[in-house]
mmCIF file of C-alpha atoms in Angstrom:
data_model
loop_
_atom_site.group_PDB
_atom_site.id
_atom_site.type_symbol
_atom_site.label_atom_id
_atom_site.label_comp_id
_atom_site.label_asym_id
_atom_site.label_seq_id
_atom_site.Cartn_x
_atom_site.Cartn_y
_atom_site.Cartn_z
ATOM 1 C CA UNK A 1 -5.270 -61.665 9.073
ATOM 2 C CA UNK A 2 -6.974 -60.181 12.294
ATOM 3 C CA UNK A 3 -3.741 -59.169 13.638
ATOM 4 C CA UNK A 4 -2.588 -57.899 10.489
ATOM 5 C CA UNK A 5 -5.974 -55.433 10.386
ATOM 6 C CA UNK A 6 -5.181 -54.779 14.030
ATOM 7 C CA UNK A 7 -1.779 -53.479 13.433
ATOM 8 C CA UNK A 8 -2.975 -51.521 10.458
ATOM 9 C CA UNK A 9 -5.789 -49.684 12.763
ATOM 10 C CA UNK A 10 -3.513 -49.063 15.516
ATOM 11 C CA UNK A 11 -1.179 -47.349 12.778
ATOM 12 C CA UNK A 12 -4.160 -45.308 11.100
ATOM 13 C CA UNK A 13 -4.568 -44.247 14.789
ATOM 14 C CA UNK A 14 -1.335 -42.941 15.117
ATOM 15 C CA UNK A 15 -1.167 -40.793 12.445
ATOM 16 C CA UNK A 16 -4.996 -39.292 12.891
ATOM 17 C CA UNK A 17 -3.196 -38.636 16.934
ATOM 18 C CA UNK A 18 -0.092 -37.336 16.160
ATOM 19 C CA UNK A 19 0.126 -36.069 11.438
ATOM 20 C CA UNK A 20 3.422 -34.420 11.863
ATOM 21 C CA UNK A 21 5.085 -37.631 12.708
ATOM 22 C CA UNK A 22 7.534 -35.505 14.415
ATOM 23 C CA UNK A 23 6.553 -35.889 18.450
ATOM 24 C CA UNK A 24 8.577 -37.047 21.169
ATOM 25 C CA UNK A 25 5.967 -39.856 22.027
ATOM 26 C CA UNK A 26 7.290 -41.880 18.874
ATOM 27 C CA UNK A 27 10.738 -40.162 17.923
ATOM 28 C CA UNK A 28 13.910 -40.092 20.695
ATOM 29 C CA UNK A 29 15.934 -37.627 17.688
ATOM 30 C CA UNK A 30 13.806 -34.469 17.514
ATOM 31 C CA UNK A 31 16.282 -32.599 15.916
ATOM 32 C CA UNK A 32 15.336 -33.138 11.904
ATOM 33 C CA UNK A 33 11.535 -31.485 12.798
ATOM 34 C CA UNK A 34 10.995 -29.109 10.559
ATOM 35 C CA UNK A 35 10.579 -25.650 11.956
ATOM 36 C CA UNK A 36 9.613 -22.672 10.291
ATOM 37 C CA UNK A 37 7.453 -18.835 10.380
ATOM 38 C CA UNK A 38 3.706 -18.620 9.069
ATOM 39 C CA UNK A 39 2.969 -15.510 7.536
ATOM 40 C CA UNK A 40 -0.625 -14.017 7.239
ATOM 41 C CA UNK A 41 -2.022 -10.737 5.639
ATOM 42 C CA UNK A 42 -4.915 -8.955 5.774
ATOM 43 C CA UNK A 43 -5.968 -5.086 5.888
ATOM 44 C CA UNK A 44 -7.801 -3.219 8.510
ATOM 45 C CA UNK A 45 -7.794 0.500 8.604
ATOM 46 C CA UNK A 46 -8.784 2.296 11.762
ATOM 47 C CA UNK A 47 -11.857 3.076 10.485
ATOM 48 C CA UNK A 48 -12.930 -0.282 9.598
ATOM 49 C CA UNK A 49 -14.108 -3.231 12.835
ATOM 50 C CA UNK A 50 -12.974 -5.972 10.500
ATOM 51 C CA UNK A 51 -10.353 -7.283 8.351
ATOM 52 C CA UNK A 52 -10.394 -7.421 4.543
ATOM 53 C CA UNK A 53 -8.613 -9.666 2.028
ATOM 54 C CA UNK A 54 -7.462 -6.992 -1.165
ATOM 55 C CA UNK A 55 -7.485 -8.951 -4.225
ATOM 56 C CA UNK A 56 -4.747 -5.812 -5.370
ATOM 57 C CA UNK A 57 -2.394 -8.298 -3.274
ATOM 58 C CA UNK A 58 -1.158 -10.790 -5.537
ATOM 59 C CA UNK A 59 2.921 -10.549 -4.374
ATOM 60 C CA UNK A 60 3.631 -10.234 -1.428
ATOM 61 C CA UNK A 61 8.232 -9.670 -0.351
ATOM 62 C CA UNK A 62 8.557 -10.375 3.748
ATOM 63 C CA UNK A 63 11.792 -9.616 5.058
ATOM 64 C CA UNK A 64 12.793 -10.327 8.783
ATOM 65 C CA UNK A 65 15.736 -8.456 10.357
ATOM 66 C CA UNK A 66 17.776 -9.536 13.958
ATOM 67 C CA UNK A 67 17.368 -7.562 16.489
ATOM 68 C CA UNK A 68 20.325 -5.105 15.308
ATOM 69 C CA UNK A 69 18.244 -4.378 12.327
ATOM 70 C CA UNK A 70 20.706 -6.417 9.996
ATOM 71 C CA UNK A 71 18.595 -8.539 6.955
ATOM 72 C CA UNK A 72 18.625 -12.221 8.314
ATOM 73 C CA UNK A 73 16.368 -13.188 5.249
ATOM 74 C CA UNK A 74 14.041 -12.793 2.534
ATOM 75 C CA UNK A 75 10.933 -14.588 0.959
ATOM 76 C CA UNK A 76 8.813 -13.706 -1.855
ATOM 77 C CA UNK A 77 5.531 -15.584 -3.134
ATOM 78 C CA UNK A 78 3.496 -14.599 -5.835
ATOM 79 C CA UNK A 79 -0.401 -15.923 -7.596
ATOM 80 C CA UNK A 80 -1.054 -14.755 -4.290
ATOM 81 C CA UNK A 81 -4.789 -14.843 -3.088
ATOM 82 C CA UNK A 82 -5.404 -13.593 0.353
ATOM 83 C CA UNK A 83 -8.225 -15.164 2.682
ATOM 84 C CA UNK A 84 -8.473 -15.752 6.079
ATOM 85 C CA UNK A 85 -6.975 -18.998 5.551
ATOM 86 C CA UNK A 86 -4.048 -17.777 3.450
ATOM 87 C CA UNK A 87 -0.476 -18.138 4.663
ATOM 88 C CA UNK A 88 3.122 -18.114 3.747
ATOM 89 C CA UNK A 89 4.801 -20.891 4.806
ATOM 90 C CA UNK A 90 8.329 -20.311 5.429
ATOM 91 C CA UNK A 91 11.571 -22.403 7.101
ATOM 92 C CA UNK A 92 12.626 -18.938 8.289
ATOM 93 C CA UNK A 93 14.345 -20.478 11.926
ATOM 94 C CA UNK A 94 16.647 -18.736 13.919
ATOM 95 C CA UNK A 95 17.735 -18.239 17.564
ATOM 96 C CA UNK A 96 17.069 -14.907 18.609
ATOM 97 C CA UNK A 97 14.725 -11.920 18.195
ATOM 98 C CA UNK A 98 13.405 -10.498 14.954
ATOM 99 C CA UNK A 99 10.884 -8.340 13.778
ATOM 100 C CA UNK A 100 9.199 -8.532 9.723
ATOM 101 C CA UNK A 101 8.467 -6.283 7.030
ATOM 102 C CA UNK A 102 6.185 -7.171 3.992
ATOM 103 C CA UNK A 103 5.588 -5.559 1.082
ATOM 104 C CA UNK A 104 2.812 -6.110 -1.454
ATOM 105 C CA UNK A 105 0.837 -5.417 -4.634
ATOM 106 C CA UNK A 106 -0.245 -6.539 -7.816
ATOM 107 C CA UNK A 107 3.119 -6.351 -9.705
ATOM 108 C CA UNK A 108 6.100 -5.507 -7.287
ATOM 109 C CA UNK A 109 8.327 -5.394 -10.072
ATOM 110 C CA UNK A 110 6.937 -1.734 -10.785
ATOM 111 C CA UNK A 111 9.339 -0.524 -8.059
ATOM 112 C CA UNK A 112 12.950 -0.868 -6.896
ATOM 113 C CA UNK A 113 13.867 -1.668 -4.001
ATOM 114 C CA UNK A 114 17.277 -1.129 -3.207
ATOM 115 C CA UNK A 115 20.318 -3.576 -3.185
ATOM 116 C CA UNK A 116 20.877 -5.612 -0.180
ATOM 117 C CA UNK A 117 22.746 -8.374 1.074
ATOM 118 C CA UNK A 118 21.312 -10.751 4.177
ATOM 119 C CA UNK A 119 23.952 -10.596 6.898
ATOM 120 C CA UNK A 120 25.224 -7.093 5.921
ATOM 121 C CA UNK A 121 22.547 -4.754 5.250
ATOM 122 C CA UNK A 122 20.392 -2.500 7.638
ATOM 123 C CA UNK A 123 16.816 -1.816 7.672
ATOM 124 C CA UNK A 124 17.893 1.554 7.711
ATOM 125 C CA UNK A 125 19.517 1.258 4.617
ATOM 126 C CA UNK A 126 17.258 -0.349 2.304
ATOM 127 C CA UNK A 127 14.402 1.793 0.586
ATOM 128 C CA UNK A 128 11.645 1.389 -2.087
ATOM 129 C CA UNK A 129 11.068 3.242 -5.144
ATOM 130 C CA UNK A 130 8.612 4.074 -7.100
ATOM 131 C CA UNK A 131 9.904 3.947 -11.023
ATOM 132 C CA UNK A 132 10.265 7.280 -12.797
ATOM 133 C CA UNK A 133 11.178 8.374 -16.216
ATOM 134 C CA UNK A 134 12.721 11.915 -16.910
ATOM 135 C CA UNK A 135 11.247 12.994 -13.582
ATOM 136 C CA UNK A 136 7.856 12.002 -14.641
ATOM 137 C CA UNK A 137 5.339 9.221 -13.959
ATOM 138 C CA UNK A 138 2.891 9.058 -17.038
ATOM 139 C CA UNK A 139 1.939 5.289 -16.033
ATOM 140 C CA UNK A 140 -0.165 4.824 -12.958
ATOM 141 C CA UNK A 141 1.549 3.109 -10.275
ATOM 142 C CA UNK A 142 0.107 -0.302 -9.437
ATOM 143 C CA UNK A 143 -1.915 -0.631 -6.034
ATOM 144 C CA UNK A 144 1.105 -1.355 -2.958
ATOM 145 C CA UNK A 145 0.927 -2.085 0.198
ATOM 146 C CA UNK A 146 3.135 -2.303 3.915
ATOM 147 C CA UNK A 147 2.911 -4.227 6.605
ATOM 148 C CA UNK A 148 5.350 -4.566 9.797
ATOM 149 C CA UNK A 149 4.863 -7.132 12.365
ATOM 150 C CA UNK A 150 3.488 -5.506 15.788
ATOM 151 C CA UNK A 151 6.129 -6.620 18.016
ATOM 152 C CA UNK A 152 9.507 -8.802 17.855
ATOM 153 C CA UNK A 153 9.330 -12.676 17.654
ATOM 154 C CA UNK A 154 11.455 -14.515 20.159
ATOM 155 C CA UNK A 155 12.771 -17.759 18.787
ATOM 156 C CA UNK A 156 14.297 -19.939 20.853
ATOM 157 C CA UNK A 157 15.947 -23.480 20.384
ATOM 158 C CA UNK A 158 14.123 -26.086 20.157
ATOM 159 C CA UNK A 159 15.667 -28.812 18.963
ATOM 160 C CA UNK A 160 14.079 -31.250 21.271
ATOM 161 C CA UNK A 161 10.387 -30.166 20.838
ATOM 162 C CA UNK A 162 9.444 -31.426 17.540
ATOM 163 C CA UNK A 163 7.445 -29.222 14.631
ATOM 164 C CA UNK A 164 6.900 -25.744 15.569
ATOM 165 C CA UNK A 165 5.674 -23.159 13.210
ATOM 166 C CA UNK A 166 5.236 -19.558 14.842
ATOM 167 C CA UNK A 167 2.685 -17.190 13.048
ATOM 168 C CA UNK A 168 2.777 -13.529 12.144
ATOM 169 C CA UNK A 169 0.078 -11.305 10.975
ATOM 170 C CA UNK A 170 0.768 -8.366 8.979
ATOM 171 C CA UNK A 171 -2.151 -5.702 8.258
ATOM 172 C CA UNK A 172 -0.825 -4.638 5.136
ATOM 173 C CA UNK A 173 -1.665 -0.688 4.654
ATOM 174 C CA UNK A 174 -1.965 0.642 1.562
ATOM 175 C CA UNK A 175 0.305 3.741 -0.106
ATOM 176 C CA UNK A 176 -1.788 4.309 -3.431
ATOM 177 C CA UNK A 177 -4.578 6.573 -4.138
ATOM 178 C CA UNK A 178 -6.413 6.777 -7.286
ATOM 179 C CA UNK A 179 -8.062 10.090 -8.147
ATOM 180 C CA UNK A 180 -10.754 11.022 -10.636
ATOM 181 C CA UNK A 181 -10.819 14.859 -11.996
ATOM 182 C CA UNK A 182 -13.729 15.842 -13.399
ATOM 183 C CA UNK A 183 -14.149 19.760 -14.415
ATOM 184 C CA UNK A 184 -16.961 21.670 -15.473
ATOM 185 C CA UNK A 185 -17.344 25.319 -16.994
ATOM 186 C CA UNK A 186 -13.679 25.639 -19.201
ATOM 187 C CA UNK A 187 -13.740 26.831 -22.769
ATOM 188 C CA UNK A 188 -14.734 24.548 -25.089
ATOM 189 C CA UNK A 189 -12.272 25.829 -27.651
ATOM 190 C CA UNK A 190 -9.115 25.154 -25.474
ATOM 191 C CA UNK A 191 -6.820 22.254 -24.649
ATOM 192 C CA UNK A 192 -5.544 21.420 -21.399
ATOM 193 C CA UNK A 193 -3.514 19.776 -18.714
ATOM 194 C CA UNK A 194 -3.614 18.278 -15.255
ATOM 195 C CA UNK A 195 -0.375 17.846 -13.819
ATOM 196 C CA UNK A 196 0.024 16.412 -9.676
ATOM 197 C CA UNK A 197 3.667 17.717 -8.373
ATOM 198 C CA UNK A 198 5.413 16.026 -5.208
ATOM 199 C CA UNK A 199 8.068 14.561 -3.666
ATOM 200 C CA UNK A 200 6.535 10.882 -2.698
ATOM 201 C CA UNK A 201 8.396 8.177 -4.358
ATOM 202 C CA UNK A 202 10.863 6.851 -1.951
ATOM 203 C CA UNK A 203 10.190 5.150 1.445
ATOM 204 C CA UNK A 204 11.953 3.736 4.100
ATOM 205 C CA UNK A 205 11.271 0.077 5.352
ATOM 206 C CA UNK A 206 9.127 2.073 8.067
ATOM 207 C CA UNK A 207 7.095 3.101 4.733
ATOM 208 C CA UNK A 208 7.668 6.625 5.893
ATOM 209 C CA UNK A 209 8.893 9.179 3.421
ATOM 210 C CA UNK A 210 12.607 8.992 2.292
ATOM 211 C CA UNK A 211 14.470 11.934 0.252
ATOM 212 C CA UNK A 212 13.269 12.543 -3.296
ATOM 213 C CA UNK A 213 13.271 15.163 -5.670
ATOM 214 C CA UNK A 214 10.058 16.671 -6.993
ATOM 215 C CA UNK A 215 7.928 15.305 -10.059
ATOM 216 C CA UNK A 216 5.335 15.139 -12.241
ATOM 217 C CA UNK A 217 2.767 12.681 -12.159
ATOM 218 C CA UNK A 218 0.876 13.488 -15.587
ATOM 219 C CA UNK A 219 -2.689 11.821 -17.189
ATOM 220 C CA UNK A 220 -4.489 12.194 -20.258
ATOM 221 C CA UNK A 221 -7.219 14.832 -19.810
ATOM 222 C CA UNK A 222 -10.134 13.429 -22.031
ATOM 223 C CA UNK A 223 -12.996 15.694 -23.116
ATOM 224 C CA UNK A 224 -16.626 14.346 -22.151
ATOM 225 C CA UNK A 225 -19.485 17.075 -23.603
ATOM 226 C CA UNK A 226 -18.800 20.429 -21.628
ATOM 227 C CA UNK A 227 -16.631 18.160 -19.140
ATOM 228 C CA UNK A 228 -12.990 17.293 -18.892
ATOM 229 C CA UNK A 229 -11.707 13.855 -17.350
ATOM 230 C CA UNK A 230 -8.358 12.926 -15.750
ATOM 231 C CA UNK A 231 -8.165 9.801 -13.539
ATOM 232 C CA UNK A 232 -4.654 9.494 -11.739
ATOM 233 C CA UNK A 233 -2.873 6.788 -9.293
ATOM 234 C CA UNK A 234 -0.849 8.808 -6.934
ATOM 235 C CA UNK A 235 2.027 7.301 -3.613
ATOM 236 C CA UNK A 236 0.807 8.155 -0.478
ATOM 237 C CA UNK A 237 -1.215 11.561 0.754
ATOM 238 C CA UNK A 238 -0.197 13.740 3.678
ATOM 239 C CA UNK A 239 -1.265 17.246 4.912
ATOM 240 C CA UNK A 240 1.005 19.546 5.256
ATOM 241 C CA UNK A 241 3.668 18.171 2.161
ATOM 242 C CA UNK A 242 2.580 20.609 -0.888
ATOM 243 C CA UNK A 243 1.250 18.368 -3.360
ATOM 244 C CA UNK A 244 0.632 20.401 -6.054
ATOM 245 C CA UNK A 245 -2.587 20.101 -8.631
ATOM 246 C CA UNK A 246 -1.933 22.004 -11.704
ATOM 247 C CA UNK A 247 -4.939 23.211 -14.445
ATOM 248 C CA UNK A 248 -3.314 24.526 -17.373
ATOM 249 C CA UNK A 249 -4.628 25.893 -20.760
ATOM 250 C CA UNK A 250 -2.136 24.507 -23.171
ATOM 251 C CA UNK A 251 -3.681 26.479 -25.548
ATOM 252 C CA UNK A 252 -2.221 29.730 -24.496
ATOM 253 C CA UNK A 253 -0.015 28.583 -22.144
ATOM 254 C CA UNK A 254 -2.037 29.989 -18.970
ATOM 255 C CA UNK A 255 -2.164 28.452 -15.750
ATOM 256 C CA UNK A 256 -5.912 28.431 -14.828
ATOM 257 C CA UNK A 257 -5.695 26.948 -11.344
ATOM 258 C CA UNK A 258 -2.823 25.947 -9.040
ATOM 259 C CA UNK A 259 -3.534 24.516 -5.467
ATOM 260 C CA UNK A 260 -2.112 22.464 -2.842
ATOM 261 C CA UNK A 261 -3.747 18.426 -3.414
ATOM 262 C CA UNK A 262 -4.363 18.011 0.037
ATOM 263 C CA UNK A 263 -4.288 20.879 1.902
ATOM 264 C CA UNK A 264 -6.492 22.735 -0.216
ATOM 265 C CA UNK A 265 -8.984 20.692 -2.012
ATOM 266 C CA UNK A 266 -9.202 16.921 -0.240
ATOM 267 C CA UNK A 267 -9.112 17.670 3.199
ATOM 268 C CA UNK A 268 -9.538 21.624 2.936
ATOM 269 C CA UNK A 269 -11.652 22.228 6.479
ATOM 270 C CA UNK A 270 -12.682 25.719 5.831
ATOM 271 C CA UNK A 271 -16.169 25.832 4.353
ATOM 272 C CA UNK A 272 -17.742 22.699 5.691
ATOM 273 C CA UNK A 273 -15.574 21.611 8.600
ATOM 274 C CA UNK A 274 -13.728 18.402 8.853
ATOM 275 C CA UNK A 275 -13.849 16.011 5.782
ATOM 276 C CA UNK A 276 -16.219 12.806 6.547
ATOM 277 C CA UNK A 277 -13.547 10.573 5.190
ATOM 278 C CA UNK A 278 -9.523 10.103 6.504
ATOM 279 C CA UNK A 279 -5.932 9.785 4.539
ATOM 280 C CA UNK A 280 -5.072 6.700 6.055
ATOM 281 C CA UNK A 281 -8.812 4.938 5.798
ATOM 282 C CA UNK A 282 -9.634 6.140 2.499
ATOM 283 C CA UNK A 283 -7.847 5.412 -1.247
ATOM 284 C CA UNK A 284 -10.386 6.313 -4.094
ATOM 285 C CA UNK A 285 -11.547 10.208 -4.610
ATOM 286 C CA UNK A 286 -13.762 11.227 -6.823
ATOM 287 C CA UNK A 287 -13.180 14.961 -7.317
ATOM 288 C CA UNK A 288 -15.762 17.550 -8.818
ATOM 289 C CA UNK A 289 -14.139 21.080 -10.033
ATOM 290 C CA UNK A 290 -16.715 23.632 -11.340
ATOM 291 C CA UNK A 291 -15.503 26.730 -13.106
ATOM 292 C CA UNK A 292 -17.931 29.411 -14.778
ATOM 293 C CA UNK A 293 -16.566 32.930 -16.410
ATOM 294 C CA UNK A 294 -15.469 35.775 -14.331
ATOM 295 C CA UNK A 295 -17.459 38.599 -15.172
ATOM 296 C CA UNK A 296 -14.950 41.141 -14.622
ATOM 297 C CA UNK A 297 -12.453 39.338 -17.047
ATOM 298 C CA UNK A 298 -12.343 37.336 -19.823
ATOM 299 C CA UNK A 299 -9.317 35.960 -19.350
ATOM 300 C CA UNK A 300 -9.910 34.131 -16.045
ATOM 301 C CA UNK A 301 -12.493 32.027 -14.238
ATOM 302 C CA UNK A 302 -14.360 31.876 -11.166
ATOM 303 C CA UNK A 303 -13.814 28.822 -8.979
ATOM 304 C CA UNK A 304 -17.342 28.255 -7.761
ATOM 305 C CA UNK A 305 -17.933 24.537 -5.572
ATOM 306 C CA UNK A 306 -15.383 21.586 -5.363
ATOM 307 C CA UNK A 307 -17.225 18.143 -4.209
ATOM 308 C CA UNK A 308 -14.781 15.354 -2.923
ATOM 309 C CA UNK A 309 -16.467 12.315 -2.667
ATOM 310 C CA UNK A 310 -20.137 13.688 -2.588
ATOM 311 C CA UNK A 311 -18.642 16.149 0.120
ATOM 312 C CA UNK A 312 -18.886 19.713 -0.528
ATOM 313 C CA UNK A 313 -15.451 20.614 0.315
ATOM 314 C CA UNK A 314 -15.351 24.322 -1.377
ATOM 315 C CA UNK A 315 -18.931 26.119 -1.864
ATOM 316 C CA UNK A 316 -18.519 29.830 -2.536
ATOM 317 C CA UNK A 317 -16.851 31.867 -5.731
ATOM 318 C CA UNK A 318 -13.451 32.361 -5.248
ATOM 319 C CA UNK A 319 -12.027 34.732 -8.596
ATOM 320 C CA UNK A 320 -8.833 32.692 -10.051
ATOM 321 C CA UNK A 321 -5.559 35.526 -10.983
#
């Protein structure tokens, strides 16, 4: 009975010294270890000193390419809740060098991404889409998010070494921005419509832009008192790109305001200098539009402040055509 209890310590032992039962001190064949690529996420924007854990993450899609840039495989995971602790577990092993993509958001079937085959197909050839209608997005796009690992991993053989599970981080940047219009000092007696125009719906597996055509993205505009109320989701921001914000009367037809997004409103530098916020760190504006009469006309308005984000971005009268 002693023995018995002596045997069954020494074997407790074991385990607690080596749990992957996998290790050349107890197994000659090596070569049935399982082997495999950890995946981790987390976000950290350059103005942040931390990471964060978005809860808008619940699917994530990581794809690793060779080091031709050919697909050598996909996996997917959703119920997704990121924590320092999370990972992907994968049996992605290979010999050679390969660098990873991910992808992720809160419903990933909301885009396309385009058809590939592992073995065959280039990173330069795949893309994501956003999902249009009639050249028109009247849905808001779901939060999304890219990651790319910082440098290639090197896998070598290794049959004889037992378990080994490499790890790669992604910090998984977002591409959606979700704007809230409100406007003071319009007729009370009209209708109108807010309308965003650009050409940001593609992307390359570098999540830079990829060719697209120009659309719409359109939003309710709700009437609160003597203010009007349009909240949007929008693909990613950049200077210089003409992202058109368009106020219309859809009572008579007349455009009341027409501006470039970015350029011109968001990070417009000329009456208070440079914005205290940045494209890439920041994903929620709040944006304040106040109108009164022109007194020379009573057709058109006077554009008098514009407040992003408590900032005062425009702060004289400028007299709208």
């Amino acid at each position: 009975m002693r023995l018995f209890q002596a045997y069954k310590f020494l074997a407790v032992l074991l385990l607690m010294i080596f749990p992957s039962g996998c290790d050349k001190m107890i197994y000659d064949d090596l070569s049935e270890c399982p082997q495999g690529v950890n995946f981790a996420f987390y976000t950290q924007t350059p103005c942040e000193s931390g990471p964060s854990y978005p809860k808008a993450i619940k699917q994530v899609r990581v794809f690793a390419f060779d080091e031709n840039e050919v697909l050598a495989e996909e996996y997917a995971a959703t119920d997704v809740a990121l924590s320092a602790d999370y990972l992907l577990k994968t049996p992605f092993y290979k010999v050679g060098k390969f660098t990873f993509v991910a992808w992720g958001g809160e419903d990933l079937s909301t885009y396309d991404f385009s058809q590939f085959t592992k073995g065959t197909t280039t990173k330069q050839q795949m893309f994501l889409s956003m999902k249009k209608q009639a050249g028109k997005v009247s849905t808001h796009p779901l939060p999304l998010y890219y990651g790319a690992s910082d440098k290639p991993l090197v896998i070598t053989d290794r049959t004889n070494l037992g378990s080994i599970f490499d790890l790669v981080s992604f910090n998984m940047q977002e591409l959606t921005n979700r704007i809230r219009f409100t406007i003071h000092g319009l007729s009370k007696e009209d209708t109108y419509s807010v309308v965003i125009t650009d050409d940001n719906g593609n992307y390359d597996f570098n999540a830079d832009y990829a060719p697209d055509s120009r659309f719409d993205y359109t939003s309710p505009v709700h009437r609160d008192g003597d203010m009007l109320k349009a909240d949007f989701t929008v693909m990613k921001l950049a200077e210089g790109r003409d992202t058109r914000f368009t106020l219309t009367s859809t009572t008579t037809g007349k455009v009341i305001y027409s501006v470039d997004l970015v350029d011109d409103i968001i990070m417009y530098r000329g009456d208070s200098g440079e914005p205290p916020y940045r494209l890439e760190c920041n994903h929620d504006f709040n944006i304040i539009i106040v109108f009164k009469p022109n007194p020379e006309s009573q057709t058109t308005y006077m554009l008098t402040s514009i407040i992003v984000n408590d900032w005062n971005v425009v702060k004289r009268p400028v007299i709208l055509g």
